[in-house]
mmCIF file of C-alpha atoms in Angstrom:
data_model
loop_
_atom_site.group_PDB
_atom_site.id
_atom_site.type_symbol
_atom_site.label_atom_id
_atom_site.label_comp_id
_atom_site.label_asym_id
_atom_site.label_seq_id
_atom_site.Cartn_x
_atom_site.Cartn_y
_atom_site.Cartn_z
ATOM 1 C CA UNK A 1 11.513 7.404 4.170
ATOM 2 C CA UNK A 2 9.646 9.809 2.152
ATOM 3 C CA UNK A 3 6.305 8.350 2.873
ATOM 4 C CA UNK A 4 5.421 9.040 6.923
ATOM 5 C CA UNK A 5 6.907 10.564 9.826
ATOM 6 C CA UNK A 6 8.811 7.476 10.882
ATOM 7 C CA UNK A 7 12.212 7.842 9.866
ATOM 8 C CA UNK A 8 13.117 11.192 11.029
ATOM 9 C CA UNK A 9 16.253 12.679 9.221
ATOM 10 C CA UNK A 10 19.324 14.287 11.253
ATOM 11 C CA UNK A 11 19.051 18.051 11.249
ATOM 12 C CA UNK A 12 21.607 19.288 9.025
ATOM 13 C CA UNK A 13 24.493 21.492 10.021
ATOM 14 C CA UNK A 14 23.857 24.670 11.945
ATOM 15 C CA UNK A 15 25.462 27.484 9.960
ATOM 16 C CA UNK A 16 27.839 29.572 10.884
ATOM 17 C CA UNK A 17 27.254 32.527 12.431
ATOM 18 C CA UNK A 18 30.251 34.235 10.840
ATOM 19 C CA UNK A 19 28.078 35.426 7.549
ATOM 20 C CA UNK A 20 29.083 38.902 6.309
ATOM 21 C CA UNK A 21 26.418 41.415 5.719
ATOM 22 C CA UNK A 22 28.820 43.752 3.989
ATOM 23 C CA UNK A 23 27.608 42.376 0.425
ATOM 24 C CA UNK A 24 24.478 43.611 -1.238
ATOM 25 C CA UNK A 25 23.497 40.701 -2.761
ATOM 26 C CA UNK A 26 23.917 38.455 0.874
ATOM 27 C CA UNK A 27 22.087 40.547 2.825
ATOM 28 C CA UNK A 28 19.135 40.219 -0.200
ATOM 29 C CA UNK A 29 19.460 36.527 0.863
ATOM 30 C CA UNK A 30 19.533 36.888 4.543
ATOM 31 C CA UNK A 31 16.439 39.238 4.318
ATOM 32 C CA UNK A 32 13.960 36.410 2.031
ATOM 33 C CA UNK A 33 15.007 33.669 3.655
ATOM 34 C CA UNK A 34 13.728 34.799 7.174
ATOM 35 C CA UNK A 35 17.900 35.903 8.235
ATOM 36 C CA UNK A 36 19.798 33.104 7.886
ATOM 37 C CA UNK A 37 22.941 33.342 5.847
ATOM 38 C CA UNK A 38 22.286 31.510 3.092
ATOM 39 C CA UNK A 39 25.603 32.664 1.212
ATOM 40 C CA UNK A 40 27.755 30.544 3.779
ATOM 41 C CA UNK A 41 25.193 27.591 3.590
ATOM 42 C CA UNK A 42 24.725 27.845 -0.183
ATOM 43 C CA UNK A 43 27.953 29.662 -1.881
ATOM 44 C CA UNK A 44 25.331 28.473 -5.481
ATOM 45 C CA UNK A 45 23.641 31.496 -5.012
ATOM 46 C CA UNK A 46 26.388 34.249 -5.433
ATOM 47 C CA UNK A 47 28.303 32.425 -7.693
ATOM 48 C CA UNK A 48 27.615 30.648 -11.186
ATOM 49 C CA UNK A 49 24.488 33.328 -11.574
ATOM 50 C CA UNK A 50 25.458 32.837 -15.475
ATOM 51 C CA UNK A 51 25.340 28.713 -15.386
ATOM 52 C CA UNK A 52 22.336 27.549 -17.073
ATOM 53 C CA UNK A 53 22.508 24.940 -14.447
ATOM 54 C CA UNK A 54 22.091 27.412 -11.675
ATOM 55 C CA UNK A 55 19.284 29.617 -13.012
ATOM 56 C CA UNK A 56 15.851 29.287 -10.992
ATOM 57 C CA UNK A 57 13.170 27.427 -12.812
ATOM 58 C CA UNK A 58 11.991 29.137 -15.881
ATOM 59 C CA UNK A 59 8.791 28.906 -17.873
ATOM 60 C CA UNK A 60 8.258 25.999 -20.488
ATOM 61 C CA UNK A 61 11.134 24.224 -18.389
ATOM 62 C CA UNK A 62 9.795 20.517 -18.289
ATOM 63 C CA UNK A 63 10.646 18.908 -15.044
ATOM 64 C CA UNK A 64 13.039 15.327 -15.051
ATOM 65 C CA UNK A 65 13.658 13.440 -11.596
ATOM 66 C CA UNK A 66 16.034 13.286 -9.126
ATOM 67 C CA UNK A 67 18.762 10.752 -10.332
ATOM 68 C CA UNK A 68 16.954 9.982 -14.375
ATOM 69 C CA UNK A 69 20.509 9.691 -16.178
ATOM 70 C CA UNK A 70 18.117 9.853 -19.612
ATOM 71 C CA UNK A 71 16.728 13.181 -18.163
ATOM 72 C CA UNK A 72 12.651 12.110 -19.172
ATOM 73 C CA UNK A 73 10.779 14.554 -19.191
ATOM 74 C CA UNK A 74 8.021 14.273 -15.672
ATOM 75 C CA UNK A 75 4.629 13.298 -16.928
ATOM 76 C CA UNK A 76 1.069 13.238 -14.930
ATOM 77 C CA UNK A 77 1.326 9.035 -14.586
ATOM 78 C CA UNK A 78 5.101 9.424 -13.107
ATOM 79 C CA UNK A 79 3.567 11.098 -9.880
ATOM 80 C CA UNK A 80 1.008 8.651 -8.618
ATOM 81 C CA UNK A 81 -2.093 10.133 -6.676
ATOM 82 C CA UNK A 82 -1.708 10.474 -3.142
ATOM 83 C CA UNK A 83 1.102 7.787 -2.627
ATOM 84 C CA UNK A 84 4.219 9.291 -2.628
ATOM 85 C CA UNK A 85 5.993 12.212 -2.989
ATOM 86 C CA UNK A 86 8.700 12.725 -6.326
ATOM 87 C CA UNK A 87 12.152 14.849 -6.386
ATOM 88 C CA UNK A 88 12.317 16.620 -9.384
ATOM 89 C CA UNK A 89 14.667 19.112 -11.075
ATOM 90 C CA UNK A 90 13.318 21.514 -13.862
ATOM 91 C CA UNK A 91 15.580 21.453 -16.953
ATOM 92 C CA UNK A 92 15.565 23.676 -20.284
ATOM 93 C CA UNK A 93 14.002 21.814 -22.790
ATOM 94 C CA UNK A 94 15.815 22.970 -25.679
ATOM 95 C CA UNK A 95 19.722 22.736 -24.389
ATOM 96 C CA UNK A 96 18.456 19.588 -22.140
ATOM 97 C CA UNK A 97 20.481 21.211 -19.274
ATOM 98 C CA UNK A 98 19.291 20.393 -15.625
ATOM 99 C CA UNK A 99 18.946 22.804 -13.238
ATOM 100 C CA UNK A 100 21.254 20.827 -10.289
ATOM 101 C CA UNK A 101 23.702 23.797 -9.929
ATOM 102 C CA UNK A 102 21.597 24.876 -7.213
ATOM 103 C CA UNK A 103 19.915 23.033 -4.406
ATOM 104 C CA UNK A 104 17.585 25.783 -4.180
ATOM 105 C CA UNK A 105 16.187 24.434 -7.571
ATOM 106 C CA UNK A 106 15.215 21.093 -6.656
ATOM 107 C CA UNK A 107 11.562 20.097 -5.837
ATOM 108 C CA UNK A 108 8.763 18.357 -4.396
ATOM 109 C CA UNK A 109 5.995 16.449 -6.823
ATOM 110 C CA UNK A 110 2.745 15.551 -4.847
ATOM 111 C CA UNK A 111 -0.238 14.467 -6.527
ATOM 112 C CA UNK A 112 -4.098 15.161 -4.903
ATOM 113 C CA UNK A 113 -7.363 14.744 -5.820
ATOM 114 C CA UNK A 114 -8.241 18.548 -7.678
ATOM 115 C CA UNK A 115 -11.427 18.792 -6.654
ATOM 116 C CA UNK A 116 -9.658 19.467 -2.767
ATOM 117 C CA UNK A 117 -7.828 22.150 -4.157
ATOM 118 C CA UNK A 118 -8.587 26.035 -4.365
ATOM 119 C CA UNK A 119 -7.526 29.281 -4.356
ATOM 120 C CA UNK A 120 -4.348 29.440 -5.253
ATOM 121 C CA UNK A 121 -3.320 26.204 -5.186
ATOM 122 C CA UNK A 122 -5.838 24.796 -8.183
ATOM 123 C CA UNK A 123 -3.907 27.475 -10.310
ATOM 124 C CA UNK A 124 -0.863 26.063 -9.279
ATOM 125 C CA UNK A 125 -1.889 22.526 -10.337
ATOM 126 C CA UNK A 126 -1.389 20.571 -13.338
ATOM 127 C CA UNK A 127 -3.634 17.716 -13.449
ATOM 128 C CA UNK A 128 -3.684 17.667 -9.577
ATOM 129 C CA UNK A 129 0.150 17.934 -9.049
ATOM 130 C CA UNK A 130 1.480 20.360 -7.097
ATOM 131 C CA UNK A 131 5.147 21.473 -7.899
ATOM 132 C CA UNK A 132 6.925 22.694 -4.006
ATOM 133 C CA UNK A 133 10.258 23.976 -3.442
ATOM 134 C CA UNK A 134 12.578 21.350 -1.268
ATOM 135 C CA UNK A 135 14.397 23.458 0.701
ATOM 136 C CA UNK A 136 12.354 24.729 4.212
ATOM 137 C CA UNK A 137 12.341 28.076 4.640
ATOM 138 C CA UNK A 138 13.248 27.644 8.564
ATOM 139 C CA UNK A 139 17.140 26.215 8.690
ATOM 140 C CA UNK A 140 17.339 25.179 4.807
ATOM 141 C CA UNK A 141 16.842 21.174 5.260
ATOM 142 C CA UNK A 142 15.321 18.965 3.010
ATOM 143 C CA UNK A 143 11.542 18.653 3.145
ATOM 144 C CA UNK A 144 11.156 14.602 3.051
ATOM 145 C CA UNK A 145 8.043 13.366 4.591
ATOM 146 C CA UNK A 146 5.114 13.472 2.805
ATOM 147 C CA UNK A 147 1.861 12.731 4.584
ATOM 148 C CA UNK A 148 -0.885 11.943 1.450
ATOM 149 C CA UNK A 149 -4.247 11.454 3.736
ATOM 150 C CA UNK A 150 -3.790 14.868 5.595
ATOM 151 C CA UNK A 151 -2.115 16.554 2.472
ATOM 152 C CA UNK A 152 1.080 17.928 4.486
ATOM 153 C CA UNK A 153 4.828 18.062 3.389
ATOM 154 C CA UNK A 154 6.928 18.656 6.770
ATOM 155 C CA UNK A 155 10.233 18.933 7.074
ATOM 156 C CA UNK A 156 11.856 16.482 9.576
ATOM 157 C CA UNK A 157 14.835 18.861 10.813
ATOM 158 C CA UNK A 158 12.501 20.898 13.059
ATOM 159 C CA UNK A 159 8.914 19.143 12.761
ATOM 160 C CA UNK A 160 7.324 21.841 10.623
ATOM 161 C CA UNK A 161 4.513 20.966 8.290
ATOM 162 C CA UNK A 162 2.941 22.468 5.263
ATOM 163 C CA UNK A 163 0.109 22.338 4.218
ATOM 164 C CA UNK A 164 0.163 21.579 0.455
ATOM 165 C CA UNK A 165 -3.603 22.012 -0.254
ATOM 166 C CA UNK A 166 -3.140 25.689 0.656
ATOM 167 C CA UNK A 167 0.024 27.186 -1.313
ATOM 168 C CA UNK A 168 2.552 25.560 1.170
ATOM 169 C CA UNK A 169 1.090 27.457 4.265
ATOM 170 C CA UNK A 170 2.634 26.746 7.532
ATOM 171 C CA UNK A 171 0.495 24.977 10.005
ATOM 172 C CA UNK A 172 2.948 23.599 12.579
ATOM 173 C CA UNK A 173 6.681 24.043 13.915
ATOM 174 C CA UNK A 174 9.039 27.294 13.377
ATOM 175 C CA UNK A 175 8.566 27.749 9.775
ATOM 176 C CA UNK A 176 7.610 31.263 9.612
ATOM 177 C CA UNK A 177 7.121 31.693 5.774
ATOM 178 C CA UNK A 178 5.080 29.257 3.651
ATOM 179 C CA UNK A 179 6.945 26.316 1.515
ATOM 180 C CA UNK A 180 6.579 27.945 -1.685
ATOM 181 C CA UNK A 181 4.772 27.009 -4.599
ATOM 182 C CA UNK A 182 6.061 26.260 -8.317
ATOM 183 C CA UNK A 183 3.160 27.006 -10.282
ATOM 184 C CA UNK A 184 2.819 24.150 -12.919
ATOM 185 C CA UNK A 185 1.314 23.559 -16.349
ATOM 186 C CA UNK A 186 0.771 20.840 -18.929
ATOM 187 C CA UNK A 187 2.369 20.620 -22.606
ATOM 188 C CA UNK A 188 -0.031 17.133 -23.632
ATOM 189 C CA UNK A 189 0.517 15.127 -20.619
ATOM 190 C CA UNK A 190 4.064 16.534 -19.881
ATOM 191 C CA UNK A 191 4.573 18.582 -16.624
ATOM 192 C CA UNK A 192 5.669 21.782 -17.518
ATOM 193 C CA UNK A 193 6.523 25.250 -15.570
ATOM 194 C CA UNK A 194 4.463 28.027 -15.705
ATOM 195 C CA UNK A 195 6.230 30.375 -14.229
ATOM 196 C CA UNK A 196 8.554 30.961 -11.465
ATOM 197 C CA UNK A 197 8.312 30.376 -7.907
ATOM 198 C CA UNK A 198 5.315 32.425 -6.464
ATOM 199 C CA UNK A 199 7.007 32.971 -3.379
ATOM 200 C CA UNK A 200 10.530 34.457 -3.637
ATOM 201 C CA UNK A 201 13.277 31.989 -1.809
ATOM 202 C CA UNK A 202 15.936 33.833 -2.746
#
């Protein structure tokens, strides 16, 4: 489950270690995603640059979760406060179009108390949610667990845990880049992006 550390997930497949560095635009991924080859994992990334769908999250995109056929726009009451964590997609609010094309786009909602936040982090905050990328910047798994009372997101491939009061900082396991941030705003009570990631994952 999303909610504690009991229900580990499978690692997911070791890539291959067949990954050409003869391309410019590869090696660009190898290098800010701590060497792996993210082409081979993630073919998203070279191709479909011009798909809407594939674009990183851009400002004013509103965010709509994981599996929403009616696409609703994320407000402040659909994350509840230190329960549980949300998936979330950003989407272009005027053409409605999701950003699924790339796993790389989807997200992690958590909701804490603001007056624990600061530094960066309380910029990054709407309303006391936090906006994370998904994808762990160790072996590209799924961050899933979300642990509310200590404030971590960890990633169950590898047992690394971030710390989501401080910008996604790593303070256990292999990880050895932060989980980064998506820094967030509000339009009324909708959550809204207010700019791109502040750590490059691509």
């Amino acid at each position: 489950t999303c909610g504690g550390r009991a229900g580990r997930h499978p690692p997911s497949p070791t890539p291959s270690s067949g990954c050409s560095r003869t391309t410019p635009r590869r090696s660009i991924l190898r290098m800010s995603l701590g060497g792996l080859c993210w082409a081979a994992l993630f073919p998203a990334v070279v191709l479909g640059q011009g798909d809407p769908a594939s674009l990183p999250p851009q400002e004013d995109d509103v965010l709509v979760k994981l599996g929403d056929s009616a696409s609703k726009p994320l407000t402040l009451g659909d994350v509840p406060g230190n329960a549980e964590l949300v998936a979330a997609w950003p989407m272009a609010p005027a053409s409605k179009v999701v950003r699924s094309g790339n796993r790389l786009n989807e997200l992690r909602l958590v909701r804490l108390d603001p007056t624990l936040l600061g530094g960066a982090s309380a910029s990054d905050a709407a309303g006391g949610v936090l906006a994370y990328s998904a994808l762990c910047p160790h072996a590209g798994c799924n961050v899933t667990t979300w642990i509310p009372d200590k404030g971590i997101l960890s990633c169950d491939c590898h047992a690394t845990d971030f710390d989501a009061r401080a910008s996604g900082s790593v303070i256990a396991g292999p990880a050895a880049r932060p989980l980064p941030p998506l820094p967030l705003k509000l339009s009324g009570d909708v959550l809204v992006v207010a700019k791109s990631f502040a750590t490059s994952i691509r």
